[in-house]
Amino acid sequence: VFTFGNCEGLQKLTIRKNRGRLTLYNVYCERQRLVIGDFNVRIGRKDDRPDLPEWPRDGETKYEGRSANEFIAEIQKSGALIIHGRKCNWEYTFQPPKKKKKNAKCQDRSVVDYCLVHDSKYSKILEAGFFDYDVLDIHADHLALWMVVESPLSSVSKSATQNNSRKNDPARLGPYNRKKIATYKDKLRETLTQLVQEKCASSTPIINWDLWWDIMLKGAAEVAPPRSRAQKKGTPWEPFWTKEGCQARNRRQEAARKFVNAKRDGTNFEQAREEYCKARNALRNQVRKDKTAFYKRINDELEKLSKNPQMSSLFWKKVYGLASDTLRNEKPFIGLRQPGSAEDSPVFDDAPTVARIFRDQYEKIGSEDPPPVHSFDLNARASAKQSLRQLEDLLLGEGPLDYKISVQEIVARIRKLKPGKATGLDHIGVELLKAIANNDIKETYDNSHTMLRWLCDVYNQVLDSGVMPKAWQIAVIKPLYKSGDRTDWSNY
């Protein structure tokens, strides 16, 4: 079974001596260079024993054996750049032996992961000694597979059989063009069959590297490019993240890992806990600093755009860009069926009909007679009457409600708003208002160009006219899907 991974690209075919199967190595083209990758070649020895695949990669090892020396020498002679994989404790997996001072922190590493080779030099790497010696254990287990080609050989390795169980994973086939994969698979099967026949005909494998190189280039360019940053899963990207913030987050993660290990082993627990708390607090301070700088920059840009009436569309586009990812990446709404209808009844997806269905159902629930309310006692009723009289006297005379609203009052109220709450129809978040308030408070309150002054004028006009804006009278009601049939209103 031939398996091909999608993360590192395509793979080069080799035939090992004294093996009844074919071994694959990752190869793909990047920036006009050939990248030979994911070798996991363990060429060192530890405690007079071979460096085994299941051992950690951060142990100190020594290079012994003619094949290991030839492999390293051939890479260095060809001008290849070895890409060290930081996979264990943020340590490099490969470090060539060299003269170093005593008590140096760097150690020799014996696991070669990737090397970057000029396209004019790759033939020297292919002729290196690791093709001819069984002492080198090339171990690779690819979880991300997008294609499986049946092997003409009868014997199948155990690892290949395990990988074959994941060949029909639909999630892995999604990002790629199925037509190109089919074309590439046909050409690849034909080439591999020819190579196997040549292997059976002679003891020394004869590989048509020119033909293989053309297939690799075409496949790497059209079929299996490296995954982009947007396709990777993990921590969602936020616009305010900076280089310093990412570094602080990495230090926090490293400190958290050490803290968990110390808690499990029972050694240096207090020290690890203190280091983790310091890294956590440093990350919080850095994120707070980056957020402040980010929203201040956004506020300056919005202030500049607001002065130009012709840039109003760009102004609101930038404001909408600050909305959460949940708002921008919502799943498409399928629609609703009429309540009480059959499952095969038509589904309505237009906004007025869907809104009417929700309104009718919740109005029916809300129109039911509420439970009887117990009457107040005499003291509470007398207190309520007295409060109403005081309010009536206040409204008839001149009181605080007759005064103009000031910018200082608006700033005080905005600062009390809780971040992360739901927005209105304009999708303007509390964080943006807080950033505007913090920036405008430093300016003169009489400045008519600030956004707080605009809000102040609107509020005072509402009090003078007694007319509330229609947008303020609309509540954003968002039905939340629970489970079950999405077309049934009761599942929201």
Short mmCIF file of C-alpha atoms in Angstrom, two decimals:
data_model
loop_
_atom_site.label_atom_id
_atom_site.label_comp_id
_atom_site.label_asym_id
_atom_site.label_seq_id
_atom_site.Cartn_x
_atom_site.Cartn_y
_atom_site.Cartn_z
CA VAL A 1 0.00 0.00 0.00
CA PHE A 2 1.35 3.40 -1.00
CA THR A 3 0.22 6.20 1.27
CA PHE A 4 0.72 9.87 0.56
CA GLY A 5 0.44 12.64 3.16
CA ASN A 6 -0.96 16.09 2.43
CA CYS A 7 0.71 18.21 5.11
CA GLU A 8 4.28 17.79 3.92
CA GLY A 9 3.42 17.32 0.27
CA LEU A 10 4.27 14.39 -1.97
CA GLN A 11 6.64 11.57 -1.14
CA LYS A 12 9.63 10.00 -2.83
CA LEU A 13 9.75 6.28 -3.48
CA THR A 14 12.73 4.20 -2.35
CA ILE A 15 13.27 0.48 -2.12
CA ARG A 16 15.02 -0.83 1.01
CA LYS A 17 17.38 -3.79 0.92
CA ASN A 18 16.12 -7.00 2.50
CA ARG A 19 12.62 -5.59 2.78
CA GLY A 20 9.48 -6.87 1.12
CA ARG A 21 7.82 -3.49 0.97
CA LEU A 22 8.29 0.03 -0.36
CA THR A 23 9.36 2.87 1.93
CA LEU A 24 8.18 6.40 1.33
CA TYR A 25 9.85 9.70 2.11
CA ASN A 26 8.17 13.08 1.95
CA VAL A 27 9.25 15.39 -0.84
CA TYR A 28 7.69 18.62 -2.03
CA CYS A 29 8.73 21.75 -3.86
CA GLU A 30 8.84 25.09 -2.08
CA ARG A 31 10.22 28.33 -3.53
CA GLN A 32 12.05 26.52 -6.33
CA ARG A 33 13.74 24.20 -3.89
CA LEU A 34 13.20 20.56 -3.13
CA VAL A 35 12.27 19.83 0.47
CA ILE A 36 12.96 16.31 1.64
CA GLY A 37 11.09 15.99 4.89
CA ASP A 38 9.76 13.97 7.80
CA PHE A 39 12.60 11.47 7.73
CA ASN A 40 12.66 10.84 11.49
CA VAL A 41 16.06 9.31 10.80
CA ARG A 42 17.68 8.20 14.05
CA ILE A 43 21.37 7.97 13.23
CA GLY A 44 22.79 8.15 16.74
CA ARG A 45 23.52 5.84 19.63
CA LYS A 46 22.62 6.30 23.28
CA ASP A 47 24.19 4.24 26.06
CA ASP A 48 25.82 1.96 23.46
CA ARG A 49 22.40 1.17 22.00
CA PRO A 50 20.75 2.38 18.77
CA ASP A 51 18.53 5.44 19.09
CA LEU A 52 15.12 3.79 18.97
CA PRO A 53 12.03 5.45 17.43
CA GLU A 54 10.03 5.35 20.66
CA TRP A 55 12.71 7.21 22.60
CA PRO A 56 12.41 10.96 23.24
CA ARG A 57 14.13 13.17 20.71
CA ASP A 58 15.78 15.50 23.21
CA GLY A 59 18.38 13.03 24.52
CA GLU A 60 22.10 13.46 23.94
CA THR A 61 23.37 11.06 21.29
CA LYS A 62 26.52 10.41 19.32
CA TYR A 63 26.91 9.62 15.65
CA GLU A 64 28.50 6.26 14.97
CA GLY A 65 28.67 4.13 11.91
CA ARG A 66 29.71 4.69 8.31
CA SER A 67 26.16 5.25 7.08
CA ALA A 68 25.47 8.04 9.57
CA ASN A 69 28.71 9.83 8.77
CA GLU A 70 28.12 9.51 5.03
CA PHE A 71 24.59 10.81 5.39
CA ILE A 72 25.67 13.92 7.33
CA ALA A 73 28.68 14.52 5.10
CA GLU A 74 26.61 14.24 1.92
CA ILE A 75 24.03 16.73 3.20
CA GLN A 76 26.71 19.22 4.22
CA LYS A 77 28.62 18.76 0.97
CA SER A 78 25.54 19.41 -1.18
CA GLY A 79 24.79 22.73 0.48
CA ALA A 80 21.53 21.54 1.96
CA LEU A 81 20.01 23.43 4.86
CA ILE A 82 18.71 21.13 7.55
CA ILE A 83 15.46 22.33 9.07
CA HIS A 84 15.45 21.36 12.73
CA GLY A 85 12.11 20.23 14.08
CA ARG A 86 11.26 21.70 17.50
CA LYS A 87 9.12 18.87 18.78
CA CYS A 88 10.25 18.02 22.32
CA ASN A 89 10.43 20.70 24.98
CA TRP A 90 10.96 23.23 22.20
CA GLU A 91 14.31 21.57 21.48
CA TYR A 92 15.82 20.97 18.07
CA THR A 93 15.69 17.38 16.90
CA PHE A 94 18.98 17.59 14.98
CA GLN A 95 22.21 19.26 16.06
CA PRO A 96 25.44 18.30 14.24
CA PRO A 97 28.45 17.49 16.44
CA LYS A 98 30.86 20.37 16.84
CA LYS A 99 33.38 21.77 19.24
CA LYS A 100 31.66 23.36 22.18
CA LYS A 101 32.60 24.74 25.52
CA LYS A 102 32.11 22.85 28.74
CA ASN A 103 28.74 23.18 30.46
CA ALA A 104 27.20 24.26 27.13
CA LYS A 105 23.44 23.94 26.96
CA CYS A 106 23.33 22.67 23.37
CA GLN A 107 23.51 18.90 22.87
CA ASP A 108 23.99 16.67 19.88
CA ARG A 109 20.67 15.67 18.33
CA SER A 110 20.34 12.61 16.17
CA VAL A 111 16.88 12.88 14.57
CA VAL A 112 16.85 14.49 11.11
CA ASP A 113 13.40 15.80 10.25
CA TYR A 114 13.65 18.09 7.24
CA CYS A 115 16.33 19.43 4.95
CA LEU A 116 16.03 22.12 2.28
CA VAL A 117 17.92 21.28 -0.90
CA HIS A 118 18.63 23.31 -4.03
CA ASP A 119 17.03 21.79 -7.09
CA SER A 120 20.47 21.49 -8.68
CA LYS A 121 21.86 19.62 -5.67
CA TYR A 122 19.09 17.15 -4.87
CA SER A 123 20.65 14.30 -6.85
CA LYS A 124 23.55 14.14 -4.37
CA ILE A 125 21.14 13.62 -1.52
CA LEU A 126 19.38 10.86 -3.41
CA GLU A 127 22.73 9.12 -3.86
CA ALA A 128 23.57 9.29 -0.15
CA GLY A 129 24.38 6.19 1.82
CA PHE A 130 21.11 5.85 3.67
CA PHE A 131 19.65 4.07 0.65
CA ASP A 132 22.10 1.20 0.99
CA TYR A 133 22.27 0.50 4.71
CA ASP A 134 19.64 -1.08 6.88
CA VAL A 135 21.17 0.37 10.03
CA LEU A 136 19.14 3.55 9.47
CA ASP A 137 15.58 3.29 10.64
CA ILE A 138 13.31 5.57 8.61
CA HIS A 139 10.14 5.79 10.67
CA ALA A 140 7.17 7.87 9.50
CA ASP A 141 3.52 7.65 10.46
CA HIS A 142 1.31 10.17 8.64
CA LEU A 143 -2.09 10.85 10.16
CA ALA A 144 -3.26 13.14 7.35
CA LEU A 145 -3.82 11.02 4.23
CA TRP A 146 -5.53 11.96 1.03
CA MET A 147 -4.78 9.07 -1.32
CA VAL A 148 -4.02 5.35 -1.22
CA VAL A 149 -2.63 3.46 -4.21
CA GLU A 150 -2.70 -0.35 -4.21
CA SER A 151 0.70 -1.99 -4.31
CA PRO A 152 1.57 -4.74 -6.83
CA LEU A 153 3.63 -6.39 -4.08
CA SER A 154 1.97 -9.09 -2.02
CA SER A 155 3.51 -8.22 1.35
CA VAL A 156 2.10 -5.22 3.19
CA SER A 157 3.66 -3.60 6.22
CA LYS A 158 1.78 -3.23 9.50
CA SER A 159 2.01 0.55 9.51
CA ALA A 160 0.71 0.71 5.95
CA THR A 161 -2.26 -1.45 6.93
CA GLN A 162 -3.09 0.91 9.78
CA ASN A 163 -2.87 3.90 7.48
CA ASN A 164 -5.12 2.11 4.97
CA SER A 165 -7.98 2.15 7.50
CA ARG A 166 -8.07 5.95 7.24
CA LYS A 167 -8.01 6.17 3.45
CA ASN A 168 -11.72 7.05 3.09
CA ASP A 169 -11.67 9.97 5.50
CA PRO A 170 -13.92 12.55 3.75
CA ALA A 171 -12.49 15.44 5.76
CA ARG A 172 -9.07 14.88 4.23
CA LEU A 173 -10.41 14.78 0.69
CA GLY A 174 -12.31 18.04 0.99
CA PRO A 175 -9.74 20.75 0.22
CA TYR A 176 -8.40 19.08 -2.93
CA ASN A 177 -9.60 18.85 -6.49
CA ARG A 178 -10.85 15.29 -6.97
CA LYS A 179 -10.36 15.39 -10.74
CA LYS A 180 -6.69 16.32 -10.36
CA ILE A 181 -6.25 13.64 -7.72
CA ALA A 182 -7.68 11.00 -10.05
CA THR A 183 -5.39 12.07 -12.90
CA TYR A 184 -2.38 12.16 -10.64
CA LYS A 185 -3.23 8.78 -9.13
CA ASP A 186 -3.38 7.12 -12.57
CA LYS A 187 0.01 8.48 -13.60
CA LEU A 188 1.52 7.58 -10.25
CA ARG A 189 0.22 4.00 -10.33
CA GLU A 190 1.66 3.52 -13.80
CA THR A 191 5.05 4.83 -12.74
CA LEU A 192 5.20 2.83 -9.51
CA THR A 193 4.22 -0.35 -11.32
CA GLN A 194 7.08 0.19 -13.74
CA LEU A 195 9.49 0.75 -10.86
CA VAL A 196 8.41 -2.45 -9.11
CA GLN A 197 8.89 -4.46 -12.29
CA GLU A 198 12.40 -3.06 -12.62
CA LYS A 199 13.04 -3.95 -8.97
CA CYS A 200 12.00 -7.55 -9.55
CA ALA A 201 14.08 -7.82 -12.70
CA SER A 202 17.37 -6.77 -11.09
CA SER A 203 18.88 -6.65 -7.63
CA THR A 204 19.72 -2.97 -7.91
CA PRO A 205 16.72 -0.66 -8.22
CA ILE A 206 16.62 1.39 -11.39
CA ILE A 207 14.54 4.50 -10.78
CA ASN A 208 13.64 6.94 -13.52
CA TRP A 209 14.23 10.04 -11.43
CA ASP A 210 13.51 12.44 -14.30
CA LEU A 211 10.03 11.04 -14.73
CA TRP A 212 9.51 10.96 -10.98
CA TRP A 213 10.75 14.56 -10.67
CA ASP A 214 8.22 15.77 -13.28
CA ILE A 215 5.40 14.01 -11.46
CA MET A 216 6.49 15.48 -8.13
CA LEU A 217 6.64 19.01 -9.48
CA LYS A 218 3.23 18.80 -11.13
CA GLY A 219 1.63 17.16 -8.15
CA ALA A 220 3.16 19.52 -5.61
CA ALA A 221 2.06 22.55 -7.58
CA GLU A 222 -1.49 21.40 -8.38
CA VAL A 223 -2.61 18.69 -5.99
CA ALA A 224 -1.11 18.89 -2.53
CA PRO A 225 0.17 22.34 -1.56
CA PRO A 226 1.17 22.92 2.07
CA ARG A 227 -1.72 23.95 4.26
CA SER A 228 -2.11 27.68 4.67
CA ARG A 229 -2.42 29.49 7.99
CA ALA A 230 -6.15 29.99 7.60
CA GLN A 231 -6.77 26.22 7.27
CA LYS A 232 -4.97 25.27 10.46
CA LYS A 233 -7.03 24.55 13.54
CA GLY A 234 -6.03 25.95 16.88
CA THR A 235 -6.25 29.23 18.71
CA PRO A 236 -8.42 31.62 16.66
CA TRP A 237 -6.54 34.60 15.28
CA GLU A 238 -7.39 37.94 16.83
CA PRO A 239 -6.55 41.29 15.19
CA PHE A 240 -4.86 42.68 18.29
CA TRP A 241 -2.28 39.88 18.64
CA THR A 242 1.28 41.11 18.22
CA LYS A 243 4.65 39.40 18.13
CA GLU A 244 5.24 40.21 21.80
CA GLY A 245 1.82 38.81 22.69
CA CYS A 246 2.50 35.54 20.86
CA GLN A 247 5.85 35.20 22.61
CA ALA A 248 4.19 35.80 25.99
CA ARG A 249 1.56 33.18 25.14
CA ASN A 250 4.26 30.64 24.24
CA ARG A 251 6.05 31.32 27.52
CA ARG A 252 2.79 30.83 29.38
CA GLN A 253 2.19 27.50 27.64
CA GLU A 254 5.72 26.34 28.39
CA ALA A 255 5.37 27.35 32.05
CA ALA A 256 2.01 25.56 32.23
CA ARG A 257 3.57 22.37 30.86
CA LYS A 258 6.36 22.50 33.44
CA PHE A 259 3.84 23.19 36.19
CA VAL A 260 1.76 20.15 35.24
CA ASN A 261 4.86 17.93 35.14
CA ALA A 262 6.04 19.25 38.50
CA LYS A 263 2.62 18.63 40.02
CA ARG A 264 2.63 15.09 38.71
CA ASP A 265 6.20 14.30 39.79
CA GLY A 266 6.05 16.22 43.07
CA THR A 267 9.36 18.03 42.46
CA ASN A 268 9.88 21.81 42.43
CA PHE A 269 6.15 22.32 42.64
CA GLU A 270 6.23 25.75 44.30
CA GLN A 271 8.87 27.08 41.92
CA ALA A 272 6.98 25.84 38.86
CA ARG A 273 3.75 27.32 40.19
CA GLU A 274 5.41 30.69 40.78
CA GLU A 275 6.89 30.72 37.27
CA TYR A 276 3.51 29.84 35.78
CA CYS A 277 1.77 32.65 37.69
CA LYS A 278 4.40 35.13 36.50
CA ALA A 279 4.02 34.00 32.87
CA ARG A 280 0.23 34.12 33.13
CA ASN A 281 0.21 37.64 34.57
CA ALA A 282 2.73 38.80 31.99
CA LEU A 283 0.48 37.47 29.22
CA ARG A 284 -2.55 39.27 30.66
CA ASN A 285 -0.66 42.56 30.89
CA GLN A 286 0.68 42.19 27.35
CA VAL A 287 -2.75 41.38 25.91
CA ARG A 288 -4.27 44.33 27.77
CA LYS A 289 -1.55 46.59 26.38
CA ASP A 290 -1.97 45.28 22.83
CA LYS A 291 -5.76 45.65 22.98
CA THR A 292 -5.46 49.25 24.14
CA ALA A 293 -3.05 50.12 21.34
CA PHE A 294 -5.17 48.29 18.77
CA TYR A 295 -8.45 50.01 19.65
CA LYS A 296 -6.73 53.38 19.89
CA ARG A 297 -5.43 52.91 16.36
CA ILE A 298 -8.90 51.87 15.18
CA ASN A 299 -10.43 54.89 16.89
CA ASP A 300 -7.98 57.21 15.14
CA GLU A 301 -8.82 55.64 11.78
CA LEU A 302 -12.55 55.94 12.40
CA GLU A 303 -12.15 59.54 13.51
CA LYS A 304 -10.30 60.32 10.29
CA LEU A 305 -12.93 58.59 8.14
CA SER A 306 -15.84 60.26 9.95
CA LYS A 307 -14.65 63.71 8.88
CA ASN A 308 -15.10 62.79 5.21
CA PRO A 309 -18.76 62.17 4.21
CA GLN A 310 -17.63 60.35 1.07
CA MET A 311 -15.92 57.69 3.19
CA SER A 312 -19.04 56.64 5.11
CA SER A 313 -19.18 53.20 3.48
CA LEU A 314 -15.56 52.52 4.41
CA PHE A 315 -16.28 53.77 7.92
CA TRP A 316 -19.07 51.26 8.51
CA LYS A 317 -17.13 48.51 6.78
CA LYS A 318 -14.31 48.96 9.27
CA VAL A 319 -16.79 49.03 12.15
CA TYR A 320 -18.35 45.78 10.93
CA GLY A 321 -14.86 44.29 10.67
CA LEU A 322 -14.61 44.54 14.45
CA ALA A 323 -17.55 42.17 14.87
CA SER A 324 -16.90 38.77 16.37
CA ASP A 325 -16.07 35.72 14.27
CA THR A 326 -19.35 34.15 15.40
CA LEU A 327 -21.26 36.96 13.72
CA ARG A 328 -19.31 36.77 10.46
CA ASN A 329 -19.06 32.97 10.24
CA GLU A 330 -22.55 31.88 11.19
CA LYS A 331 -23.89 28.68 9.66
CA PRO A 332 -26.50 29.26 6.95
CA PHE A 333 -30.07 29.15 8.22
CA ILE A 334 -32.05 26.32 6.64
CA GLY A 335 -35.54 27.60 7.43
CA LEU A 336 -38.60 26.60 9.44
CA ARG A 337 -41.72 24.56 8.83
CA GLN A 338 -45.14 25.70 9.94
CA PRO A 339 -45.85 24.52 13.51
CA GLY A 340 -47.76 21.24 13.56
CA SER A 341 -47.01 20.40 9.90
CA ALA A 342 -45.53 17.14 8.63
CA GLU A 343 -41.82 16.57 8.16
CA ASP A 344 -42.16 16.66 4.36
CA SER A 345 -44.00 19.99 4.37
CA PRO A 346 -42.38 23.00 2.69
CA VAL A 347 -39.67 24.92 4.54
CA PHE A 348 -39.78 28.72 4.66
CA ASP A 349 -36.43 30.49 4.71
CA ASP A 350 -37.50 34.10 4.08
CA ALA A 351 -37.00 36.42 7.03
CA PRO A 352 -40.60 37.74 7.39
CA THR A 353 -42.15 34.27 7.47
CA VAL A 354 -39.57 32.89 9.89
CA ALA A 355 -39.95 35.91 12.17
CA ARG A 356 -43.73 35.53 12.10
CA ILE A 357 -43.50 31.85 13.08
CA PHE A 358 -41.30 32.63 16.07
CA ARG A 359 -43.46 35.62 17.04
CA ASP A 360 -46.74 33.69 16.92
CA GLN A 361 -45.40 30.82 18.99
CA TYR A 362 -43.83 32.95 21.69
CA GLU A 363 -46.83 35.30 21.78
CA LYS A 364 -49.01 32.27 22.43
CA ILE A 365 -46.74 31.26 25.29
CA GLY A 366 -46.64 34.80 26.70
CA SER A 367 -50.41 35.36 26.49
CA GLU A 368 -51.24 32.65 28.98
CA ASP A 369 -52.69 33.84 32.28
CA PRO A 370 -49.92 34.37 34.81
CA PRO A 371 -50.21 32.90 38.30
CA PRO A 372 -52.00 35.09 40.86
CA VAL A 373 -49.83 37.68 42.55
CA HIS A 374 -50.14 38.05 46.31
CA SER A 375 -51.19 41.52 47.45
CA PHE A 376 -48.67 43.76 49.16
CA ASP A 377 -48.93 44.46 52.82
CA LEU A 378 -50.09 47.87 53.99
CA ASN A 379 -46.63 49.22 54.76
CA ALA A 380 -45.24 48.33 51.32
CA ARG A 381 -48.28 49.79 49.56
CA ALA A 382 -47.99 53.07 51.54
CA SER A 383 -44.29 53.29 50.71
CA ALA A 384 -45.02 52.79 47.00
CA LYS A 385 -47.67 55.54 47.04
CA GLN A 386 -45.26 57.93 48.71
CA SER A 387 -42.59 57.21 46.09
CA LEU A 388 -45.06 57.85 43.27
CA ARG A 389 -46.07 61.19 44.81
CA GLN A 390 -42.43 62.25 45.02
CA LEU A 391 -41.89 61.28 41.39
CA GLU A 392 -45.01 63.21 40.34
CA ASP A 393 -43.83 66.33 42.19
CA LEU A 394 -40.44 65.97 40.52
CA LEU A 395 -41.91 65.69 37.03
CA LEU A 396 -44.19 68.70 37.50
CA GLY A 397 -41.34 70.88 38.64
CA GLU A 398 -37.78 71.31 37.39
CA GLY A 399 -35.51 68.46 38.34
CA PRO A 400 -32.46 66.52 37.12
CA LEU A 401 -34.37 65.21 34.10
CA ASP A 402 -34.65 68.77 32.78
CA TYR A 403 -30.89 69.28 32.79
CA LYS A 404 -28.76 68.67 29.70
CA ILE A 405 -26.77 65.46 29.52
CA SER A 406 -23.03 66.12 29.61
CA VAL A 407 -20.17 64.21 28.03
CA GLN A 408 -18.79 63.44 31.48
CA GLU A 409 -21.98 61.52 32.32
CA ILE A 410 -21.72 59.52 29.11
CA VAL A 411 -18.09 58.64 29.82
CA ALA A 412 -19.00 57.54 33.36
CA ARG A 413 -21.77 55.28 32.06
CA ILE A 414 -19.69 53.80 29.26
CA ARG A 415 -16.95 52.84 31.69
CA LYS A 416 -19.50 50.84 33.70
CA LEU A 417 -20.57 48.79 30.69
CA LYS A 418 -19.51 45.13 30.78
CA PRO A 419 -17.52 43.92 27.77
CA GLY A 420 -18.46 40.84 25.81
CA LYS A 421 -22.20 41.52 25.83
CA ALA A 422 -24.54 41.21 22.86
CA THR A 423 -24.72 44.12 20.44
CA GLY A 424 -27.59 45.87 18.73
CA LEU A 425 -28.45 46.03 15.06
CA ASP A 426 -25.38 48.17 14.38
CA HIS A 427 -23.04 45.43 15.78
CA ILE A 428 -20.99 48.05 17.63
CA GLY A 429 -19.36 46.33 20.58
CA VAL A 430 -18.81 47.68 24.06
CA GLU A 431 -15.05 47.46 23.59
CA LEU A 432 -15.20 50.02 20.78
CA LEU A 433 -17.23 52.44 22.92
CA LYS A 434 -14.80 52.02 25.80
CA ALA A 435 -11.84 52.70 23.53
CA ILE A 436 -13.55 55.84 22.20
CA ALA A 437 -14.30 57.02 25.73
CA ASN A 438 -10.74 56.45 26.91
CA ASN A 439 -9.36 58.32 23.91
CA ASP A 440 -11.86 61.20 23.91
CA ILE A 441 -11.59 61.85 27.64
CA LYS A 442 -8.10 63.19 27.01
CA GLU A 443 -9.42 65.68 24.48
CA THR A 444 -11.43 68.82 25.09
CA TYR A 445 -15.08 68.12 25.82
CA ASP A 446 -16.10 71.04 23.62
CA ASN A 447 -14.59 69.39 20.56
CA SER A 448 -17.55 68.89 18.23
CA HIS A 449 -15.76 66.27 16.13
CA THR A 450 -15.57 63.60 18.79
CA MET A 451 -18.00 60.70 18.67
CA LEU A 452 -18.97 61.24 22.31
CA ARG A 453 -20.19 64.71 21.41
CA TRP A 454 -22.39 63.14 18.74
CA LEU A 455 -23.88 60.74 21.27
CA CYS A 456 -24.44 63.60 23.70
CA ASP A 457 -26.36 65.60 21.08
CA VAL A 458 -28.54 62.59 20.23
CA TYR A 459 -29.42 61.94 23.87
CA ASN A 460 -30.34 65.58 24.51
CA GLN A 461 -32.45 65.69 21.36
CA VAL A 462 -34.36 62.62 22.56
CA LEU A 463 -35.11 64.32 25.88
CA ASP A 464 -36.18 67.57 24.21
CA SER A 465 -38.41 66.00 21.55
CA GLY A 466 -39.66 62.99 23.48
CA VAL A 467 -39.16 60.84 20.38
CA MET A 468 -37.06 57.69 20.70
CA PRO A 469 -35.10 56.50 17.61
CA LYS A 470 -36.71 53.47 16.01
CA ALA A 471 -33.44 51.53 16.10
CA TRP A 472 -33.46 51.83 19.90
CA GLN A 473 -36.93 50.35 20.06
CA ILE A 474 -35.88 47.13 18.32
CA ALA A 475 -34.50 44.25 20.37
CA VAL A 476 -32.22 41.73 18.71
CA ILE A 477 -33.73 38.31 19.40
CA LYS A 478 -31.49 35.48 18.26
CA PRO A 479 -32.97 31.95 18.48
CA LEU A 480 -30.30 29.52 19.68
CA TYR A 481 -30.32 26.07 18.11
CA LYS A 482 -30.27 23.27 20.69
CA SER A 483 -30.51 19.89 18.93
CA GLY A 484 -32.72 17.87 16.66
CA ASP A 485 -34.45 19.00 13.48
CA ARG A 486 -33.31 22.48 12.47
CA THR A 487 -36.60 23.16 10.69
CA ASP A 488 -38.64 22.70 13.89
CA TRP A 489 -39.09 25.93 15.82
CA SER A 490 -39.30 24.10 19.17
CA ASN A 491 -35.66 23.04 18.81
CA TYR A 492 -34.57 26.65 19.28
#
